[in-house]
C-alpha angles and dihedrals in degrees: 000000000000123000127272093257091058093056092043089055088057090049089051089055089051089051091052090049091051090053090052087054089053093258127122116283096251120121138185139186133191120213126196126224092274092054097255117142105237098175140018130178146149134223108282103165093123101046093043096040086229113130090199094056094104116149094253095048092047089050093049090051092050094045093049090050092046093054094033093234138094089217111095096164092132093052137090125215124214122192132178091223134042107269123253121229093267093054093045089051092048089052090049091051088050088050093236105168100194133044125177121187139182116213123037124223088255090060096062142043117291088237089082091064131054092198115093126213126005115004131162127178087201091059094040091052090064087064096049119110114215091175124236089065092289122147131209122236117206124182130175138193100069104148085341097171094047092049093048091050090059089067097042096059 
């Protein structure tokens, strides 16, 4: 399996592609247990008129379709931006045990989040229920500067 920076670089490419498609420059990838990327997507809520078309949710949909199962418990999700509540919940429903992200909420404009005040995906993940006694691990700061710059351009 490659390192976290490698997969975040792929997520950055997905973010740039989403921006070209008039979406928001946020990207995500899902990697299986052998390190193969099984899904990649950007945030396309605007171009699709679908408020749930965040990069992470799109990626979860693609990965589930690619493996023909809603159970992604052997996968890892990478996102260029700290996940919102919807995306964290979608990952929990898909049983994804690990999420790594680049930029923190503090690194970007508040307009990317509907939650006011203090918010941390890392803290919220400790509250997530993946069923079967599983816990979710969330860690940020992977290529943080590069990911934050995507949303400041």
